[in-house]
Tab-separated table of N, CA and C in Angstrom:
chain	number	residue	atom	x	y	z
A	1	PHE	N	11.382	5.544	33.191
A	1	PHE	CA	12.002	6.290	34.255
A	1	PHE	C	11.786	4.285	34.065
A	2	ILE	N	11.076	3.631	34.760
A	2	ILE	CA	12.375	2.701	35.719
A	2	ILE	C	13.395	1.939	34.554
A	3	MET	N	13.426	2.039	33.157
A	3	MET	CA	14.790	1.782	31.993
A	3	MET	C	16.065	2.564	32.522
A	4	CYS	N	15.336	3.961	32.875
A	4	CYS	CA	16.228	4.579	33.004
A	4	CYS	C	16.584	4.451	34.327
A	5	PHE	N	16.402	3.576	35.531
A	5	PHE	CA	17.381	3.812	37.384
A	5	PHE	C	16.925	2.393	37.127
A	6	PHE	N	16.790	1.330	36.895
A	6	PHE	CA	16.669	-0.434	37.195
A	6	PHE	C	16.534	-0.977	36.383
A	7	ARG	N	17.207	-1.972	36.934
A	7	ARG	CA	18.336	-3.112	35.579
A	7	ARG	C	16.918	-3.609	34.442
A	8	THR	N	17.043	-3.859	33.644
A	8	THR	CA	15.778	-3.813	32.444
A	8	THR	C	16.227	-5.112	32.112
A	9	PRO	N	15.061	-6.531	31.075
A	9	PRO	CA	15.449	-7.493	30.746
A	9	PRO	C	16.105	-6.565	28.205
A	10	ILE	N	16.710	-7.077	28.595
A	10	ILE	CA	17.193	-7.203	27.009
A	10	ILE	C	18.057	-8.004	26.920
A	11	LEU	N	17.779	-8.764	25.503
A	11	LEU	CA	17.861	-9.639	24.858
A	11	LEU	C	18.336	-9.359	23.601
A	12	ILE	N	19.429	-10.375	23.016
A	12	ILE	CA	19.858	-10.625	21.648
A	12	ILE	C	18.952	-11.831	20.167
A	13	ASP	N	18.837	-10.216	19.528
A	13	ASP	CA	17.999	-10.794	18.064
A	13	ASP	C	19.098	-11.917	17.401
A	14	PRO	N	18.973	-13.058	17.531
A	14	PRO	CA	19.607	-13.459	16.839
A	14	PRO	C	20.092	-13.587	15.278
A	15	VAL	N	19.038	-12.773	14.613
A	15	VAL	CA	19.947	-13.132	13.105
A	15	VAL	C	20.534	-11.043	12.962
A	16	PHE	N	20.166	-10.168	13.732
A	16	PHE	CA	20.868	-8.912	13.157
A	16	PHE	C	21.960	-8.695	14.477
A	17	GLY	N	21.826	-9.606	15.339
A	17	GLY	CA	22.653	-9.773	16.495
A	17	GLY	C	22.705	-8.320	17.826
A	18	THR	N	21.290	-7.776	17.221
A	18	THR	CA	21.593	-6.446	17.788
A	18	THR	C	19.566	-6.073	19.362
A	19	ARG	N	20.365	-5.890	20.195
A	19	ARG	CA	19.731	-5.401	21.334
A	19	ARG	C	18.950	-4.939	21.180
A	20	VAL	N	17.202	-6.321	22.306
A	20	VAL	CA	15.836	-5.690	22.448
A	20	VAL	C	15.795	-5.534	23.285
A	21	HIS	N	15.415	-4.450	23.612
A	21	HIS	CA	15.324	-3.802	24.720
A	21	HIS	C	12.840	-4.248	25.360
A	22	LEU	N	13.082	-5.489	25.941
A	22	LEU	CA	12.232	-6.079	26.083
A	22	LEU	C	10.654	-4.668	26.236
A	23	LEU	N	11.001	-4.285	27.438
A	23	LEU	CA	10.214	-3.605	28.572
A	23	LEU	C	9.095	-2.401	27.392
A	24	ARG	N	9.965	-2.237	25.678
A	24	ARG	CA	9.616	-1.293	25.042
A	24	ARG	C	8.997	-1.936	24.599
A	25	TRP	N	9.322	-3.073	24.033
A	25	TRP	CA	8.440	-3.862	22.699
A	25	TRP	C	6.834	-4.425	24.423
A	26	CYS	N	6.713	-4.739	25.575
A	26	CYS	CA	6.005	-4.400	26.124
A	26	CYS	C	4.770	-3.351	26.098
A	27	GLU	N	5.424	-2.471	26.193
A	27	GLU	CA	4.734	-1.580	26.252
A	27	GLU	C	4.206	-0.970	24.854
A	28	TRP	N	4.303	-1.462	23.483
A	28	TRP	CA	4.369	-0.755	22.708
A	28	TRP	C	3.089	-1.396	22.257
A	29	THR	N	3.503	-3.185	22.650
A	29	THR	CA	2.638	-3.890	22.026
A	29	THR	C	1.712	-3.424	21.971
A	30	PRO	N	1.065	-2.858	23.347
A	30	PRO	CA	-0.729	-2.735	23.583
A	30	PRO	C	-1.089	-1.215	22.845
A	31	LEU	N	-0.148	-0.512	22.560
A	31	LEU	CA	-0.334	1.312	22.260
A	31	LEU	C	-0.212	1.073	20.969
A	32	ALA	N	-0.204	-0.105	20.581
A	32	ALA	CA	-0.266	-0.469	19.034
A	32	ALA	C	-1.692	-0.246	18.936
A	33	PHE	N	-2.621	-0.725	19.875
A	33	PHE	CA	-3.468	-1.397	19.271
A	33	PHE	C	-4.442	0.278	19.360
A	34	CYS	N	-4.437	0.181	20.810
A	34	CYS	CA	-5.388	1.222	21.633
A	34	CYS	C	-5.283	2.998	20.534
A	35	MET	N	-3.982	3.111	20.553
A	35	MET	CA	-3.709	4.384	19.925
A	35	MET	C	-4.720	4.073	18.053
A	36	THR	N	-4.372	3.230	17.671
A	36	THR	CA	-4.919	2.915	16.024
A	36	THR	C	-6.671	2.998	16.219
A	37	PHE	N	-6.888	1.959	17.346
A	37	PHE	CA	-8.250	2.261	17.702
A	37	PHE	C	-8.554	3.581	17.421
A	38	LEU	N	-7.809	4.250	18.441
A	38	LEU	CA	-8.186	6.024	19.049
A	38	LEU	C	-8.599	6.552	17.783
A	39	THR	N	-7.098	7.057	17.238
A	39	THR	CA	-7.030	6.499	16.193
A	39	THR	C	-8.738	6.328	15.033
A	40	GLU	N	-8.736	5.513	15.125
A	40	GLU	CA	-9.880	4.957	14.104
A	40	GLU	C	-11.611	5.848	13.832
A	41	GLY	N	-11.157	5.771	15.585
A	41	GLY	CA	-12.685	6.506	16.387
A	41	GLY	C	-12.662	7.770	16.390
A	42	VAL	N	-12.017	8.724	15.992
A	42	VAL	CA	-11.905	9.911	16.322
A	42	VAL	C	-12.995	9.946	15.173
A	43	ASP	N	-13.393	9.477	13.526
A	43	ASP	CA	-15.031	9.573	12.912
A	43	ASP	C	-15.800	9.191	12.852
A	44	ILE	N	-16.140	8.485	14.085
A	44	ILE	CA	-16.895	7.442	13.559
A	44	ILE	C	-18.373	8.248	14.170
A	45	PRO	N	-19.654	7.885	13.252
A	45	PRO	CA	-20.658	8.499	13.416
A	45	PRO	C	-21.134	8.059	14.041
A	46	GLN	N	-22.019	8.968	15.093
A	46	GLN	CA	-22.927	8.155	15.745
A	46	GLN	C	-23.894	7.123	15.356
A	47	LYS	N	-24.600	6.803	14.129
A	47	LYS	CA	-25.306	5.408	13.925
A	47	LYS	C	-24.857	3.987	14.220
A	48	ALA	N	-22.660	4.594	13.478
A	48	ALA	CA	-22.309	2.979	13.276
A	48	ALA	C	-22.030	2.849	14.944
A	49	VAL	N	-22.329	3.436	15.771
A	49	VAL	CA	-21.545	3.017	17.583
A	49	VAL	C	-20.890	1.756	17.872
A	50	LEU	N	-23.303	2.006	17.325
A	50	LEU	CA	-23.467	0.415	17.480
A	50	LEU	C	-23.030	-0.799	16.675
A	51	GLY	N	-22.637	-0.879	15.634
A	51	GLY	CA	-22.683	-1.714	14.805
A	51	GLY	C	-21.736	-1.905	14.043
A	52	GLY	N	-21.143	-0.348	13.466
A	52	GLY	CA	-20.212	-0.462	12.408
A	52	GLY	C	-18.469	-0.007	12.791
A	53	LEU	N	-18.298	-0.678	14.468
A	53	LEU	CA	-16.682	-0.596	13.936
A	53	LEU	C	-16.172	-1.778	13.835
A	54	LYS	N	-16.417	-3.253	13.293
A	54	LYS	CA	-16.128	-4.003	12.523
A	54	LYS	C	-14.711	-4.364	12.297
A	55	TRP	N	-14.210	-3.180	10.996
A	55	TRP	CA	-12.696	-2.719	9.994
A	55	TRP	C	-12.320	-1.690	11.459
A	56	HIS	N	-12.426	-1.186	12.188
A	56	HIS	CA	-11.974	-0.238	13.067
A	56	HIS	C	-11.133	-1.228	14.496
A	57	TYR	N	-12.386	-2.239	14.608
A	57	TYR	CA	-11.301	-3.512	15.387
A	57	TYR	C	-10.799	-4.291	14.629
A	58	VAL	N	-10.443	-4.402	12.893
A	58	VAL	CA	-9.736	-5.545	12.404
A	58	VAL	C	-8.674	-4.145	12.568
A	59	HIS	N	-8.855	-3.554	11.771
A	59	HIS	CA	-7.148	-2.616	11.525
A	59	HIS	C	-6.832	-2.709	13.451
A	60	SER	N	-6.995	-1.898	14.100
A	60	SER	CA	-6.233	-2.238	15.198
A	60	SER	C	-5.538	-3.439	15.989
A	61	ILE	N	-6.527	-4.528	15.392
A	61	ILE	CA	-5.736	-6.253	15.740
A	61	ILE	C	-4.507	-5.891	15.507
A	62	CYS	N	-5.035	-6.325	14.488
A	62	CYS	CA	-4.161	-5.832	12.973
A	62	CYS	C	-2.789	-5.187	12.903
A	63	GLN	N	-2.837	-3.866	13.736
A	63	GLN	CA	-1.596	-2.673	14.240
A	63	GLN	C	-0.771	-3.690	15.546
A	64	GLY	N	-2.249	-4.504	16.214
A	64	GLY	CA	-1.529	-4.792	17.737
A	64	GLY	C	-0.677	-5.909	17.698
A	65	LEU	N	-0.801	-7.151	16.690
A	65	LEU	CA	-0.111	-8.611	16.510
A	65	LEU	C	0.524	-7.686	15.480
A	66	SER	N	0.646	-6.990	14.992
A	66	SER	CA	2.210	-6.300	14.315
A	66	SER	C	3.224	-5.723	14.266
A	67	THR	N	3.311	-5.749	15.434
A	67	THR	CA	3.922	-4.902	17.170
A	67	THR	C	3.891	-6.225	17.721
A	68	LEU	N	3.283	-6.925	17.845
A	68	LEU	CA	3.360	-8.303	18.758
A	68	LEU	C	5.135	-9.383	18.372
A	69	MET	N	4.820	-9.572	16.957
A	69	MET	CA	5.293	-10.230	16.807
A	69	MET	C	7.118	-9.767	16.431
A	70	GLY	N	7.104	-7.868	16.797
A	70	GLY	CA	8.993	-7.843	17.481
A	70	GLY	C	9.377	-8.127	18.135
A	71	LEU	N	7.650	-7.940	19.008
A	71	LEU	CA	9.328	-8.362	20.663
A	71	LEU	C	8.825	-10.011	20.707
A	72	LEU	N	7.955	-10.671	20.149
A	72	LEU	CA	8.696	-12.013	19.464
A	72	LEU	C	9.724	-12.498	18.823
A	73	PHE	N	10.854	-11.506	18.303
A	73	PHE	CA	12.290	-11.793	17.288
A	73	PHE	C	13.515	-12.577	18.298
A	74	PRO	N	13.194	-11.783	19.336
A	74	PRO	CA	14.199	-12.360	19.561
A	74	PRO	C	14.239	-13.438	20.792
A	75	PHE	N	13.105	-14.013	20.376
A	75	PHE	CA	12.104	-15.828	21.195
A	75	PHE	C	13.132	-16.314	19.793
A	76	ALA	N	12.807	-15.747	18.474
A	76	ALA	CA	13.561	-16.567	17.852
A	76	ALA	C	13.984	-17.673	17.442
A	77	THR	N	14.169	-18.731	17.479
A	77	THR	CA	14.803	-20.277	17.713
A	77	THR	C	16.165	-20.419	16.172
A	78	ASN	N	15.906	-19.942	15.032
A	78	ASN	CA	16.686	-20.103	14.040
A	78	ASN	C	15.606	-19.139	12.946
A	79	LEU	N	16.210	-19.118	11.450
A	79	LEU	CA	16.721	-18.687	10.932
A	79	LEU	C	14.847	-17.687	10.587
A	80	TYR	N	14.328	-19.679	10.093
A	80	TYR	CA	12.855	-20.408	9.558
A	80	TYR	C	11.589	-19.355	10.814
A	81	VAL	N	12.229	-19.291	11.980
A	81	VAL	CA	10.877	-18.902	12.872
A	81	VAL	C	11.055	-17.846	12.564
A	82	TRP	N	12.469	-16.856	12.946
A	82	TRP	CA	13.253	-15.558	12.332
A	82	TRP	C	11.646	-14.795	11.315
A	83	TRP	N	11.800	-15.148	10.006
A	83	TRP	CA	10.962	-14.937	8.886
A	83	TRP	C	9.683	-15.308	8.795
A	84	THR	N	9.967	-16.053	9.884
A	84	THR	CA	8.328	-16.196	9.302
A	84	THR	C	7.664	-15.353	10.087
A	85	LEU	N	8.181	-14.669	11.567
A	85	LEU	CA	7.580	-14.171	11.952
A	85	LEU	C	7.392	-12.047	11.338
A	86	MET	N	8.412	-12.294	10.661
A	86	MET	CA	8.771	-11.395	9.973
A	86	MET	C	7.903	-10.694	9.137
A	87	ILE	N	7.681	-11.973	7.660
A	87	ILE	CA	6.864	-11.684	7.450
A	87	ILE	C	5.331	-11.930	8.028
A	88	LEU	N	4.587	-12.956	8.811
A	88	LEU	CA	2.994	-11.869	9.207
A	88	LEU	C	3.138	-10.360	10.354
A	89	SER	N	5.098	-9.541	10.356
A	89	SER	CA	5.044	-8.992	11.290
A	89	SER	C	4.493	-7.750	9.283
A	90	VAL	N	5.182	-8.110	8.723
A	90	VAL	CA	4.246	-6.878	7.412
A	90	VAL	C	3.336	-7.264	6.966
A	91	ILE	N	2.357	-8.779	6.884
A	91	ILE	CA	1.639	-9.060	5.855
A	91	ILE	C	0.391	-8.449	6.905
A	92	LEU	N	1.078	-8.293	8.420
A	92	LEU	CA	-0.884	-7.878	8.894
A	92	LEU	C	-0.398	-6.382	8.937
A	93	PHE	N	1.154	-5.671	9.055
A	93	PHE	CA	1.684	-4.077	8.980
A	93	PHE	C	0.088	-3.226	7.082
A	94	ALA	N	0.762	-4.140	6.900
A	94	ALA	CA	0.078	-3.767	5.375
A	94	ALA	C	-1.679	-2.881	5.027
A	95	PHE	N	-2.235	-4.090	6.631
A	95	PHE	CA	-3.842	-3.706	5.988
A	95	PHE	C	-3.686	-2.291	6.447
A	96	ILE	N	-2.731	-1.567	6.488
A	96	ILE	CA	-3.083	-0.134	6.904
A	96	ILE	C	-3.358	0.832	5.579
A	97	PHE	N	-2.196	0.130	5.320
A	97	PHE	CA	-2.235	1.246	3.331
A	97	PHE	C	-3.738	0.847	2.391
A	98	PRO	N	-5.153	-0.061	2.203
A	98	PRO	CA	-6.593	-0.125	2.316
A	98	PRO	C	-6.931	1.386	3.668
A	99	ARG	N	-6.653	1.259	4.737
A	99	ARG	CA	-7.567	1.114	5.237
A	99	ARG	C	-6.888	3.616	4.891
A	100	LEU	N	-5.286	3.345	4.756
A	100	LEU	CA	-5.303	5.121	3.736
A	100	LEU	C	-5.055	5.315	2.956
A	101	TYR	N	-5.484	4.565	1.799
A	101	TYR	CA	-7.076	4.920	1.101
A	101	TYR	C	-8.020	5.250	1.178
A	102	TYR	N	-8.345	4.427	1.873
A	102	TYR	CA	-10.471	4.179	2.271
A	102	TYR	C	-10.518	5.733	2.522
A	103	LYS	N	-9.770	6.153	4.112
A	103	LYS	CA	-9.467	7.244	4.926
A	103	LYS	C	-9.500	9.049	3.446
A	104	ARG	N	-8.159	8.513	3.031
A	104	ARG	CA	-8.256	9.679	1.933
A	104	ARG	C	-8.936	9.363	0.977
A	105	ASN	N	-10.168	8.377	1.163
A	105	ASN	CA	-10.937	9.455	0.108
A	105	ASN	C	-12.091	9.292	0.923
A	106	ALA	N	-12.498	9.326	1.705
A	106	ALA	CA	-13.456	10.343	2.387
A	106	ALA	C	-12.889	11.193	2.855
A	107	PHE	N	-11.683	11.791	2.961
A	107	PHE	CA	-11.737	13.017	2.698
A	107	PHE	C	-11.389	13.735	2.001
A	108	LEU	N	-10.435	12.978	0.744
A	108	LEU	CA	-11.246	13.834	-0.748
A	108	LEU	C	-12.961	14.112	-1.271
A	109	ASN	N	-14.020	13.604	-0.480
A	109	ASN	CA	-14.906	13.589	-1.232
A	109	ASN	C	-15.467	14.374	-0.033
A	110	THR	N	-14.809	14.201	0.822
A	110	THR	CA	-15.675	15.858	1.847
A	110	THR	C	-16.345	17.073	1.068
A	111	ASN	N	-16.869	17.242	1.473
A	111	ASN	CA	-17.539	19.035	0.499
A	111	ASN	C	-17.238	19.812	1.144
A	112	ARG	N	-15.922	20.701	0.452
A	112	ARG	CA	-15.408	22.002	1.005
A	112	ARG	C	-16.301	22.419	1.738
A	113	GLY	N	-15.824	23.478	3.062
A	113	GLY	CA	-16.588	24.971	4.368
A	113	GLY	C	-17.646	23.501	5.528
A	114	ASN	N	-17.818	22.146	5.352
A	114	ASN	CA	-18.772	21.389	6.169
A	114	ASN	C	-17.271	21.976	7.192
A	115	SER	N	-18.187	21.666	8.423
A	115	SER	CA	-17.430	21.279	9.765
A	115	SER	C	-17.142	20.317	10.544
A	116	VAL	N	-16.198	19.595	10.947
A	116	VAL	CA	-16.728	18.485	11.765
A	116	VAL	C	-17.841	18.253	12.782
């Protein structure tokens, strides 16, 4: 709504020269953490609620920080800083693949015919 009717800050990425809408990134950064945690929390067993949330938090934090790096791209002062942010972002995002492997194996090992 705000971006449609009001002026919002737009910066230029120093490496690619593209426009970066900061308001969108300010929205996506907390949403990346929140939505990842909610997605991870869908299948938390009852006994793990108190003590077994470590990897759910780690995965969510990695996704949130990876998105935060995207917010910082237009503030990079030179190519070295920009590439450092990009590499950190990719490393943090890559945590999704071991989680995907774990979730896939858990799904494949689920007994057929059992309900949630």
